[in-house]
Coordinates of C-alpha atoms (C1' of nucleotides) in Angstrom, one line a residue:
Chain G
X1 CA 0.0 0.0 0.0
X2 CA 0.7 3.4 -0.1
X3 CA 3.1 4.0 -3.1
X4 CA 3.6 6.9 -5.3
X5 CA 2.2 10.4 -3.6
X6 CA -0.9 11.5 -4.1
X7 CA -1.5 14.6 -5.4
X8 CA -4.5 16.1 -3.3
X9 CA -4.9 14.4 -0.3
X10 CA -8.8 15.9 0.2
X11 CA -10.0 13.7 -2.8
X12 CA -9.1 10.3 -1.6
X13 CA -11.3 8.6 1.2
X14 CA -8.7 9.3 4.4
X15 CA -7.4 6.3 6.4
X16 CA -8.7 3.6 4.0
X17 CA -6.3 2.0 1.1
X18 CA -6.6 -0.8 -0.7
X19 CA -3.9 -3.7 -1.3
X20 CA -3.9 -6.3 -4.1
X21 CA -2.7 -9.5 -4.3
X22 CA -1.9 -10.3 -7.7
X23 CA -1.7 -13.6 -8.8
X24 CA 0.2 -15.6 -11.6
X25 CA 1.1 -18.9 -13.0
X26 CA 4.5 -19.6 -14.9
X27 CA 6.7 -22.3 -14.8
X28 CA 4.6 -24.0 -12.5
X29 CA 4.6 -22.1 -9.7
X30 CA 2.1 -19.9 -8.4
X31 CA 3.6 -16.0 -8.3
X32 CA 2.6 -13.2 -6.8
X33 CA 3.5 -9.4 -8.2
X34 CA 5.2 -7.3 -5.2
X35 CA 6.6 -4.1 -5.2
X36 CA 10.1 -2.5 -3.6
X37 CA 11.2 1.3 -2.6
X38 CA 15.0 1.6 -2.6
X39 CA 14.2 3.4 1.0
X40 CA 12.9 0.3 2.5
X41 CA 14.5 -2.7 2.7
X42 CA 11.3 -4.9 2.6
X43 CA 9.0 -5.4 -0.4
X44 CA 5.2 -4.6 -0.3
X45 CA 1.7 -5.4 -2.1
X46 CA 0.6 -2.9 -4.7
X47 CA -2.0 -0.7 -3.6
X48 CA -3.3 2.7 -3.8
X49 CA -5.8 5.0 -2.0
X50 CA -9.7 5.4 -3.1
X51 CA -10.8 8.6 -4.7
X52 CA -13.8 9.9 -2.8
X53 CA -15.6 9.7 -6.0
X54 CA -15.0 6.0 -7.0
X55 CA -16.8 2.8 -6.5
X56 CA -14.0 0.9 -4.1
X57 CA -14.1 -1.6 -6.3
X58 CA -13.5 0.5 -9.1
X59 CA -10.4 1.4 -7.6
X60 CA -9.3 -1.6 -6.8
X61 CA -9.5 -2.6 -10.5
X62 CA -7.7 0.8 -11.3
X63 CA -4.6 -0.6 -9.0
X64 CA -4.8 -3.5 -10.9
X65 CA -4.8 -1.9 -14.7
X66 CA -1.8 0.3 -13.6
X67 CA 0.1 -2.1 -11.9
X68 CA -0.8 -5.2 -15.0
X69 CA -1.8 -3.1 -18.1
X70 CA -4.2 -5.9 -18.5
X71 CA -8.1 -5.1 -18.1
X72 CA -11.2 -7.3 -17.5
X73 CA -9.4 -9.0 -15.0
X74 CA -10.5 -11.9 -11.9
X75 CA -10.4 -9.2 -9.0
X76 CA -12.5 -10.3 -5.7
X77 CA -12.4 -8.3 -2.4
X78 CA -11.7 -11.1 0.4
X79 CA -10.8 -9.2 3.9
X80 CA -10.7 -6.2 5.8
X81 CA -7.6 -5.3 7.8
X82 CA -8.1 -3.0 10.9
X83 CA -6.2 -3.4 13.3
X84 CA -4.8 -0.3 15.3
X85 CA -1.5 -0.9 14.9
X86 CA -1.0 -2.3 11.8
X87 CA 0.7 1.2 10.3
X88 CA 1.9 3.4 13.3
X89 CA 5.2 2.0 12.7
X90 CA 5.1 2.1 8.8
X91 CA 5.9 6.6 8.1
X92 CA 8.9 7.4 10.0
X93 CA 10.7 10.3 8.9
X94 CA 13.4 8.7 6.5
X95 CA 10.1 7.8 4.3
X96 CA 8.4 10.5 5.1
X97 CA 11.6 12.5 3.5
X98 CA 12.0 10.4 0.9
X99 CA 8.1 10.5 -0.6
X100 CA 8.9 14.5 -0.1
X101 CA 6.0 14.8 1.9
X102 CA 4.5 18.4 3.3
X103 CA 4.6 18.9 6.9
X104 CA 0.8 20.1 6.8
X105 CA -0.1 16.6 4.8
X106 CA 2.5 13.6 7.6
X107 CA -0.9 13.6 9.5
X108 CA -2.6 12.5 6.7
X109 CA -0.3 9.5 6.0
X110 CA 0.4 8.4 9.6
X111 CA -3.4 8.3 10.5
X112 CA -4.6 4.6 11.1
X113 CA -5.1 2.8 8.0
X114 CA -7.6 0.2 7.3
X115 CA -6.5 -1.7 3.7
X116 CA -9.1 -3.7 1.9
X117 CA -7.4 -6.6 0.6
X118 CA -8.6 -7.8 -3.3
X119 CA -6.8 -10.6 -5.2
X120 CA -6.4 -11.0 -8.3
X121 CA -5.6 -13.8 -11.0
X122 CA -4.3 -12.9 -14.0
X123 CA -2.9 -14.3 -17.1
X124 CA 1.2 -14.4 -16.6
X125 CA 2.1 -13.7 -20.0
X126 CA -0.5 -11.3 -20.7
X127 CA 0.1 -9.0 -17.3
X128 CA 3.4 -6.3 -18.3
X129 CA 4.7 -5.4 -14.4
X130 CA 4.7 -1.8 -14.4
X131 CA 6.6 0.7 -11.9
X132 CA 5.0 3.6 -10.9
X133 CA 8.4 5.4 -10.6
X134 CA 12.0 4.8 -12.1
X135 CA 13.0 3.9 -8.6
X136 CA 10.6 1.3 -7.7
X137 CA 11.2 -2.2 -8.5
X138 CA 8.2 -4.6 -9.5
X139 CA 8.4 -8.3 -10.0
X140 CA 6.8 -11.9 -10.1
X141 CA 7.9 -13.8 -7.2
X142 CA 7.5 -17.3 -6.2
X143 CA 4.6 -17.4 -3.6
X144 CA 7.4 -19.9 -1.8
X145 CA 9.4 -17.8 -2.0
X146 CA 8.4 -14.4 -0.7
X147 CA 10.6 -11.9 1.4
X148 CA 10.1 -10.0 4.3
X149 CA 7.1 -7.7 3.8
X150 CA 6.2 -4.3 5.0
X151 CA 3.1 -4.1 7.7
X152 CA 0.9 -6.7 8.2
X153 CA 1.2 -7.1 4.1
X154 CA 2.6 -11.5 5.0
X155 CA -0.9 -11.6 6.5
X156 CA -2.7 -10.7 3.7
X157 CA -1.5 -12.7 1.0
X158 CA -1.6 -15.0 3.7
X159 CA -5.1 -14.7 4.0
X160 CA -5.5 -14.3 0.4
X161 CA -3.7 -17.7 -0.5
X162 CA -6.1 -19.4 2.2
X163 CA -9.4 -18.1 0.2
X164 CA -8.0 -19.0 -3.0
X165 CA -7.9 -22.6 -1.4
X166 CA -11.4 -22.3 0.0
X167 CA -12.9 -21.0 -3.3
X168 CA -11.2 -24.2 -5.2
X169 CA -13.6 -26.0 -3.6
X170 CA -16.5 -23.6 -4.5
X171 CA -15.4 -22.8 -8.3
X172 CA -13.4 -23.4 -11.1
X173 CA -10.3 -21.6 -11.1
X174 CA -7.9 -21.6 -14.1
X175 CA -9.6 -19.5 -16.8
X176 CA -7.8 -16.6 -15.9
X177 CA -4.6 -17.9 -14.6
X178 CA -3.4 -20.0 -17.5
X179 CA -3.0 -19.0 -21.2
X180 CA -5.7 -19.8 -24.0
X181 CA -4.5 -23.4 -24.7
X182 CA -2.8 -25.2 -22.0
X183 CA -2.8 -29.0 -20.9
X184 CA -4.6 -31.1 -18.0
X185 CA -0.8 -31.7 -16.4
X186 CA -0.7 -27.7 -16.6
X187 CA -4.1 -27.3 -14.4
X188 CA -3.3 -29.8 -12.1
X189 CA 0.2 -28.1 -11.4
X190 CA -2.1 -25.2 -10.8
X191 CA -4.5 -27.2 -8.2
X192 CA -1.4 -28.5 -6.5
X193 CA 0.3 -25.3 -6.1
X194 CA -2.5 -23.9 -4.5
X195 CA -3.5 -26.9 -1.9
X196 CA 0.0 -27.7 -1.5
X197 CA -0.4 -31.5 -2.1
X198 CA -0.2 -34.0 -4.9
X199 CA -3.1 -35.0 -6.7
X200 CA -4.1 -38.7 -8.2
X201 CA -3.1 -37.2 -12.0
X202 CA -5.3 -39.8 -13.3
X203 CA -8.4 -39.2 -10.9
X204 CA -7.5 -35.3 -11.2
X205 CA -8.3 -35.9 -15.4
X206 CA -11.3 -37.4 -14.7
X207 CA -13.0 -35.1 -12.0
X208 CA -11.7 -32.1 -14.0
X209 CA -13.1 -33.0 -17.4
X210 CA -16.6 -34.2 -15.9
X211 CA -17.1 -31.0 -14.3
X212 CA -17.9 -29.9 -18.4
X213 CA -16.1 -27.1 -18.4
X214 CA -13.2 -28.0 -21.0
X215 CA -12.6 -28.3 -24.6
X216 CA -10.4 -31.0 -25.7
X217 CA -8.8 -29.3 -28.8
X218 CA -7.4 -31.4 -31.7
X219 CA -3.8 -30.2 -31.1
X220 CA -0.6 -31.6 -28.9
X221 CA 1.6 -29.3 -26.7
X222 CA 4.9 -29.3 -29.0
X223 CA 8.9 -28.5 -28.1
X224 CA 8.0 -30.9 -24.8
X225 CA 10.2 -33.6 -23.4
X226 CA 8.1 -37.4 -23.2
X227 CA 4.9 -37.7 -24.6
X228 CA 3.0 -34.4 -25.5
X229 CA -0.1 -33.6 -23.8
X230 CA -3.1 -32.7 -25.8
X231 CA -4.2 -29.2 -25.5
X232 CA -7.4 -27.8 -23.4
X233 CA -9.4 -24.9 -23.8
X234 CA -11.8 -23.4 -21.1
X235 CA -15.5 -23.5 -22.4
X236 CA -16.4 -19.7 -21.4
X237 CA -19.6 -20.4 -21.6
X238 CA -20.3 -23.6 -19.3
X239 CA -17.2 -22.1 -17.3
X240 CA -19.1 -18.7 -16.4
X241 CA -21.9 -20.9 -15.6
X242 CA -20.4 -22.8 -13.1
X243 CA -19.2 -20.0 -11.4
X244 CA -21.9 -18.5 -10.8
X245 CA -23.4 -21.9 -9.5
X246 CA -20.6 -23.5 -7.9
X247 CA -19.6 -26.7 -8.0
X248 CA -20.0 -29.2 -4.8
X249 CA -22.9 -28.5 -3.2
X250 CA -22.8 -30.1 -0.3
X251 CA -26.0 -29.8 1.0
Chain I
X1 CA -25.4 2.3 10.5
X2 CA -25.4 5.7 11.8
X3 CA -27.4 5.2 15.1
X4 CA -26.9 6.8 17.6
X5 CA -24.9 10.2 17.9
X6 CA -21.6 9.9 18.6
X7 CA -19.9 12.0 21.0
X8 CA -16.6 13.6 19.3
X9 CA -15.9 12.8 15.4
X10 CA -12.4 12.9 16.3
X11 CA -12.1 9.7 18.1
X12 CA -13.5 7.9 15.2
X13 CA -12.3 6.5 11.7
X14 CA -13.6 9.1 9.0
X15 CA -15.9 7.9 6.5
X16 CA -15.8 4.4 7.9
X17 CA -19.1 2.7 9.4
X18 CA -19.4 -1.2 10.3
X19 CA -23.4 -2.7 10.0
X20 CA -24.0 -6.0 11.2
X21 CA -26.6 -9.1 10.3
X22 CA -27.5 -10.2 13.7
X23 CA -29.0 -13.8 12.8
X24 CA -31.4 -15.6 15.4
X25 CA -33.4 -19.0 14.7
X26 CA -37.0 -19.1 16.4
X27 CA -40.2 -20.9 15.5
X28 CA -38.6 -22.4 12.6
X29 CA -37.6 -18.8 11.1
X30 CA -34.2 -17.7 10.6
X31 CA -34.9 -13.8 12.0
X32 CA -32.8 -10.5 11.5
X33 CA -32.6 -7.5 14.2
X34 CA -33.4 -4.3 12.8
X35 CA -33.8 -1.0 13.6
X36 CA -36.0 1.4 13.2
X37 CA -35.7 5.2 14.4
X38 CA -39.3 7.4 14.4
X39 CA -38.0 9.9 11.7
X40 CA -37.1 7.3 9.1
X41 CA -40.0 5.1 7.8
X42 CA -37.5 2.4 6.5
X43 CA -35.9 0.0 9.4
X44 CA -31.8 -0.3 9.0
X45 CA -29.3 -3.1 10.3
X46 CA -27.5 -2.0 14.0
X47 CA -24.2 -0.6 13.0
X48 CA -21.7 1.8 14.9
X49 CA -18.3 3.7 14.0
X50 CA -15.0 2.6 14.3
X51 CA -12.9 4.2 16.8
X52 CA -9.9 5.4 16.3
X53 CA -7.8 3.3 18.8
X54 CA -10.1 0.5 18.5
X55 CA -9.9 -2.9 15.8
X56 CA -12.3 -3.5 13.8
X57 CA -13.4 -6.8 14.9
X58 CA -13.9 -5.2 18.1
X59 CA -15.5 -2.4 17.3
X60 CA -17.9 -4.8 15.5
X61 CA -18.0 -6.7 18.8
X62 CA -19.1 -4.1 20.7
X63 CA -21.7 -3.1 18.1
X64 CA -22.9 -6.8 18.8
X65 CA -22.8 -6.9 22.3
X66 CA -24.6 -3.5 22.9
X67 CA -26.7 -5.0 20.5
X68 CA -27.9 -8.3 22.1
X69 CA -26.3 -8.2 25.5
X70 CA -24.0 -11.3 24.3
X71 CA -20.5 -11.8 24.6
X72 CA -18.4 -14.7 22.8
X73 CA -20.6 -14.8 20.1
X74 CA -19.9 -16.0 16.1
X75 CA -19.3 -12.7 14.0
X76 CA -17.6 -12.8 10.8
X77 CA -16.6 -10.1 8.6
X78 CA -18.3 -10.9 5.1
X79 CA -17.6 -7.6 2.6
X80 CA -17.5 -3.7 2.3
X81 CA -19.5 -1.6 0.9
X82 CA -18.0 1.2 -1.3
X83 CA -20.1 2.1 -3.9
X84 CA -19.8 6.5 -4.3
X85 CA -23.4 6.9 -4.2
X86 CA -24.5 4.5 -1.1
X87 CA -25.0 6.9 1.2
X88 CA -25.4 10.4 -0.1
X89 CA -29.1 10.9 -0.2
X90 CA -29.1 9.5 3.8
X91 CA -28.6 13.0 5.9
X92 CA -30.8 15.5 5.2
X93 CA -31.6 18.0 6.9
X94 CA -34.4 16.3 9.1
X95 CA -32.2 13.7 10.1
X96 CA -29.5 15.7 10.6
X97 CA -32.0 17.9 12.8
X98 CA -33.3 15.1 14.6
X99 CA -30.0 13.8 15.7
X100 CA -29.2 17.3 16.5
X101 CA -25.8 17.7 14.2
X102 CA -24.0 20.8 15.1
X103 CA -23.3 22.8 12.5
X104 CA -19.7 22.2 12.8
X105 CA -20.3 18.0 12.3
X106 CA -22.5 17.9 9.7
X107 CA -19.8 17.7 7.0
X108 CA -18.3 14.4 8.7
X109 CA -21.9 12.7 8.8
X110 CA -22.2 14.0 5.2
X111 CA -19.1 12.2 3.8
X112 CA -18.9 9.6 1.7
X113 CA -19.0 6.8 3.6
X114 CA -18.0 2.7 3.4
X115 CA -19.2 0.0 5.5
X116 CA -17.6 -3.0 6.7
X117 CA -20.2 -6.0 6.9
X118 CA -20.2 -8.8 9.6
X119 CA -22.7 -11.1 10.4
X120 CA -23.3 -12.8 13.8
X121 CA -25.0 -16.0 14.5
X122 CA -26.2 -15.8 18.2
X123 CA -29.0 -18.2 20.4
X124 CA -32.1 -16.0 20.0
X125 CA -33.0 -17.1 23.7
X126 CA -30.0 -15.6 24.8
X127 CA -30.5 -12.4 22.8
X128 CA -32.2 -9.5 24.6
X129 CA -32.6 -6.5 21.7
X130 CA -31.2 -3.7 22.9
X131 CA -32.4 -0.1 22.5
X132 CA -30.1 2.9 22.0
X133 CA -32.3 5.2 22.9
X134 CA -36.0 5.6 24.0
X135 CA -37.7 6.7 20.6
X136 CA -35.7 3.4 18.4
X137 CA -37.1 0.8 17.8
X138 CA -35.6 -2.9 17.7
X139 CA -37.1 -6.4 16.6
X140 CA -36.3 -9.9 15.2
X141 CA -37.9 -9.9 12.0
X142 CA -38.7 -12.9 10.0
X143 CA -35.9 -12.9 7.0
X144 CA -38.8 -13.4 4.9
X145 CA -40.5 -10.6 6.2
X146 CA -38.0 -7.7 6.4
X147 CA -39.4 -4.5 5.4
X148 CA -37.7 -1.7 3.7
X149 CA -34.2 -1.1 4.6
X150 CA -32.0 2.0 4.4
X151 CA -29.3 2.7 2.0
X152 CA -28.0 -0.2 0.6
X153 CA -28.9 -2.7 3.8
X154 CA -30.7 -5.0 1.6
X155 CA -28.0 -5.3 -0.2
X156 CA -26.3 -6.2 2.4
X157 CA -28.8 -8.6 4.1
X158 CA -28.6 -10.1 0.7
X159 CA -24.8 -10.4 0.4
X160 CA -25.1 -12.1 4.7
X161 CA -27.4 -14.8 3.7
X162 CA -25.4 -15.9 0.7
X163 CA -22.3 -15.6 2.4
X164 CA -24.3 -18.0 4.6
X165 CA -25.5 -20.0 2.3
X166 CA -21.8 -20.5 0.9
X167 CA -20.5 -20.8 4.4
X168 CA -23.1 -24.0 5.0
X169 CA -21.0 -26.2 2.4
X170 CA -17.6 -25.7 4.0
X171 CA -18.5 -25.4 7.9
X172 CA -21.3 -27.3 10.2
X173 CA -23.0 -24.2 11.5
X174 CA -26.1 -24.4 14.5
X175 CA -24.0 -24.2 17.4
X176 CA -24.2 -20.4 17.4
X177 CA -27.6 -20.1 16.8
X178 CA -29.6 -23.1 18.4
X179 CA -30.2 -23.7 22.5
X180 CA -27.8 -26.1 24.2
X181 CA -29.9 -29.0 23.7
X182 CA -32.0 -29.5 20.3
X183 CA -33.4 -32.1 18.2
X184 CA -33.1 -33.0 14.5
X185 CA -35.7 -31.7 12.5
X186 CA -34.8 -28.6 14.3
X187 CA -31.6 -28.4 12.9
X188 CA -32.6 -29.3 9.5
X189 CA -35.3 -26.9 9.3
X190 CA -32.6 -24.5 9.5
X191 CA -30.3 -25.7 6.8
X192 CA -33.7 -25.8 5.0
X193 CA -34.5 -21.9 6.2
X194 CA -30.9 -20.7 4.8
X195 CA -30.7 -22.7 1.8
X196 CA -34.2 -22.2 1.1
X197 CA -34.9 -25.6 -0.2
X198 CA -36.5 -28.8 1.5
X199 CA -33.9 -31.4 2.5
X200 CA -35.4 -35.3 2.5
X201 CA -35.5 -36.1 6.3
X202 CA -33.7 -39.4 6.2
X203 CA -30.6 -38.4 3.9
X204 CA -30.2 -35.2 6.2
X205 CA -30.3 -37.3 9.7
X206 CA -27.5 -40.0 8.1
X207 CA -25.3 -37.1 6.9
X208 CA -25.5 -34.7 9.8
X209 CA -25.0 -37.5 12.2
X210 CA -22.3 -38.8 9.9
X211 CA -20.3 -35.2 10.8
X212 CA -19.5 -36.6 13.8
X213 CA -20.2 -33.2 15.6
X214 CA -23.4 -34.7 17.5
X215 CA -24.1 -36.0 20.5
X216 CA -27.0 -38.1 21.3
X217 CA -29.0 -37.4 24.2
X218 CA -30.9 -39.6 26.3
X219 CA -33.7 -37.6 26.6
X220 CA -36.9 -36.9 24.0
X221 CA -38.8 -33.3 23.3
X222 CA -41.5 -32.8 25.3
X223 CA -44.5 -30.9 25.2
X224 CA -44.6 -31.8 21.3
X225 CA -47.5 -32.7 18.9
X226 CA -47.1 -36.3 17.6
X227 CA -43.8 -38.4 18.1
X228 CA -41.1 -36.9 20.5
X229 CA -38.1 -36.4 18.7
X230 CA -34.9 -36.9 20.3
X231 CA -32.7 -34.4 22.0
X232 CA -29.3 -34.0 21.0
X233 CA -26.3 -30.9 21.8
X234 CA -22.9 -30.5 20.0
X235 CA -19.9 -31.9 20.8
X236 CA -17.8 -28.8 20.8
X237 CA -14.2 -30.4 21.1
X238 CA -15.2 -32.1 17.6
X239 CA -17.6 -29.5 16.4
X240 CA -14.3 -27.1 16.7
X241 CA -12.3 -29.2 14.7
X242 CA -14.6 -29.4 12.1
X243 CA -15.2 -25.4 12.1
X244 CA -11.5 -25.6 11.7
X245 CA -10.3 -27.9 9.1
X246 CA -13.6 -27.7 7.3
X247 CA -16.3 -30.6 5.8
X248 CA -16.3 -31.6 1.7
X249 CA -13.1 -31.0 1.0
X250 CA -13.5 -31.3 -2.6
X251 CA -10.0 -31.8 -3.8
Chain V
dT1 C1' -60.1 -46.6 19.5
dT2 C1' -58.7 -44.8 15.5
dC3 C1' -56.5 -41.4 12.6
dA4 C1' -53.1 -38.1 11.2
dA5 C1' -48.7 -36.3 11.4
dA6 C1' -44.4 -36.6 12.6
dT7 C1' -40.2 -39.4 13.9
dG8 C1' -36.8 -43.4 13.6
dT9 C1' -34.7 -47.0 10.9
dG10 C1' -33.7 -49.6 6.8
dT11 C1' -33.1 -50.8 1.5
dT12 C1' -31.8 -50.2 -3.0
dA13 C1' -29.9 -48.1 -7.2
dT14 C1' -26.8 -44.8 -8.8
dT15 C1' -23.0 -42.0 -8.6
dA16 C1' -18.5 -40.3 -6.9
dT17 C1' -14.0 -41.3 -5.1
dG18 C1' -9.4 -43.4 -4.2
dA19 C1' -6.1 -46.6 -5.6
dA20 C1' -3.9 -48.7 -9.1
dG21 C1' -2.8 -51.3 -13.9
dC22 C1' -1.4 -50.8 -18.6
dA23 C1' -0.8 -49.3 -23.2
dA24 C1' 0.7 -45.3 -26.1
dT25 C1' 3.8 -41.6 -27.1
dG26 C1' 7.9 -39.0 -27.5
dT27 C1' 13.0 -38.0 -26.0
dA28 C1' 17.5 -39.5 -25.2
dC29 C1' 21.0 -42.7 -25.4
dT30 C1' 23.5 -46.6 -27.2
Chain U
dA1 C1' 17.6 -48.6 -35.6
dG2 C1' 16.7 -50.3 -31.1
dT3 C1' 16.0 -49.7 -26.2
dA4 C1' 15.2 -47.4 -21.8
dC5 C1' 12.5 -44.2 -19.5
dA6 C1' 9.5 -40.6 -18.2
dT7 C1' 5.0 -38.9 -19.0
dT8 C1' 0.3 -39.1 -20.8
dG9 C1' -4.3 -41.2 -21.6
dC10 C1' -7.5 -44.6 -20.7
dT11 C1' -9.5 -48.1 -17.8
dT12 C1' -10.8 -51.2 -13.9
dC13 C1' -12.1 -52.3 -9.3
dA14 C1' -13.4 -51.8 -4.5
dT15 C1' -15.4 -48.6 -1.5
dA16 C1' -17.9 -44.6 0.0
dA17 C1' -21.4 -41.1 -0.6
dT18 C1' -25.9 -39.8 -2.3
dA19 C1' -30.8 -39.8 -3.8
dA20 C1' -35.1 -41.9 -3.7
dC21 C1' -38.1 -44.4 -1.3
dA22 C1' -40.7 -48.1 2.1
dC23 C1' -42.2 -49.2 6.5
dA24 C1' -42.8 -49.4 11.4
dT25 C1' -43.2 -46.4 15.7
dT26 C1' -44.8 -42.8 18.6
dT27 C1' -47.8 -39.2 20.1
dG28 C1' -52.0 -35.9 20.4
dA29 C1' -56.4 -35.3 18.9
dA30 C1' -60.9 -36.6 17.0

DNA sequence: TTCAAATGTGTTATTATGAAGCAATGTACT
DNA sequence: AGTACATTGCTTCATAATAACACATTTGAA
């Protein structure tokens, strides 16, 4: 949260800012995009502030767009994170100094925050990290292998990863995370990486495909070592449908 | 929200509210407390502000427990609301009279504001509605009965009950909002009530039972038309568990 | 005493799941 | 070219979960 100065501190809502969890898939492993200040020594989620005229979810997606380039993206709010604490110790007067923050606006930025945590999933290839300044640096890292964050910012993509695991069991997940074409082996990397355990490939193959919501396409992965996979594409249609239903009904 | 004046502005988040769906199960109705103050014709959800040097789990706590007079009850944080427009039409100048705004304050009631939503499951037995002030109003009120709501609280309400709904397929819920002891049908009238679909007796007995969060009592309903059913309470140690590691995992 | 309405227990057919076998495919190496 | 090997795709089998339904039991009320 909190990168790059706002310009008038009057039009955003005050003490509320919004953090993002952006997820991507490459190379088989699940990555999340994180952000670094050369002041700080820690690396933070990308986030912003809400303009007092803007949906919150609006600016949620515009964090998103600026951070990605991409548009029409998976973005779902999924926790609020108040506690008092969380960023008395965050504006000290090194960073102060550094954002070249007024005297008349530190109150402004050393309030109590409240973030509103959103994820997002997003399409690896398709998503074009962006800085917000030629200082910052931005980049895709292994959810394994995350540093030290800023805040409370381990919690929420903490908290994040835990509903992403909760929602596989709600809805299909996979349409936004993997390219057009991919292969059954891909998804189930994608499954695994989230629940952090092996699947049955063979059983994963068969409850995938019977939920309906794939196109076997006439056409093997190429350039692959052993035998090529056949290629999959998500069926938009049956695959909004079932998100909006859910799958596993338990009751 | 908004009930109640509050005694300095200063001591409280800007712009932030909390609003809470107080659930209660009676008579075979899953009921709602509302609100509803004698200048407003439309009832509202109980809500409160965040203070400054307060959490916001607590400060939802506290809206509970001056709510119902309950302590260690089930509340969950469930969404914000942030749309621009949710609450700009609500302070007029008879409410703002009626509260008796000064002057000075009405521009912080008059602020865009967004809402944190969390919804509590409590024993309606246990639950004594409690009245800010002389002139509000406060009820149970059949969810299938609520009147008009302020703002967006529908919305809301809406957004609580399918959060429920969802909630019902990964967690045993009941324990919160049935008396110690309770029987069967009971229970499944109030899977029935939230999901809003009839459940066939005989499958729901062998799968509820099959939880293994049950304890059989040796001791039938009395006072009942027709056949006693039997009693039964939770096992907490194993109902716990259960809330904690989940039911149908699906991968 | 009989009836109606609800509860408690059991049966059966179907479907979903977990575990595992085996042939087919493509790469790499001899 | 031939063989080893890793990986994919398809299948079987035993077990568990689910849906649909039958029947006997208990209780208050007619």
């Amino acid at each position: 949260m909190l990168q790059g100065v706002i310009e008038n501190n009057a039009n955003y809502q005050p003490g509320l800012s919004i953090d993002c969890v952006i997820f991507g898939f490459h190379d088989n492993q699940l990555k999340v995009l994180l952000l670094k200040t050369p002041f700080e020594s820690k690396w933070s989620l990308p986030g912003g502030f809400v303009p007092i005229d803007e949906d919150i979810d609006t600016a949620a997606v515009t964090v998103l767009n600026v951070r990605t380039g991409i548009e029409g993206i998976f973005l779902r709010q999924f926790a609020v994170f108040g506690k008092v604490k969380r960023n008395d110790k965050h504006f000290n007067d090194t960073v102060l100094d550094y954002l070249k923050i007024p005297q008349q606006e530190v109150k402004w930025f050393t309030q109590r925050f409240i973030t509103i945590g959103y994820y997002a999933l997003v399409d690896f290839l398709k998503a074009v990290p962006q800085k917000g300044n030629h200082q910052e640096t931005i980049s895709w890292i292994d959810h394994k292998e995350v540093p030290e964050l800023i805040l409370d910012h381990k919690e929420i993509l903490d908290k994040a990863l835990d509903t992403l695991r909760t929602e596989l069991n709600l809805m299909p997940i996979g349409y936004n995370l993997l390219p057009e074409k991919f292969t059954i082996p891909e998804l189930q990397k994608l499954y695994e990486t989230i629940l952090d355990r092996k699947l049955d490939r063979r059983n994963f193959l068969r409850k995938i495909t019977h939920i309906g919501i794939l196109n076997k396409l006439d056409e093997k992965k190429s350039n692959v070592a052993h035998k090529a996979p056949n290629l999959y594409s998500f069926d938009t249609q049956k695959y909004q449908e079932v998100l909006k239903n859910g799958l596993n009904q338990g009751w």
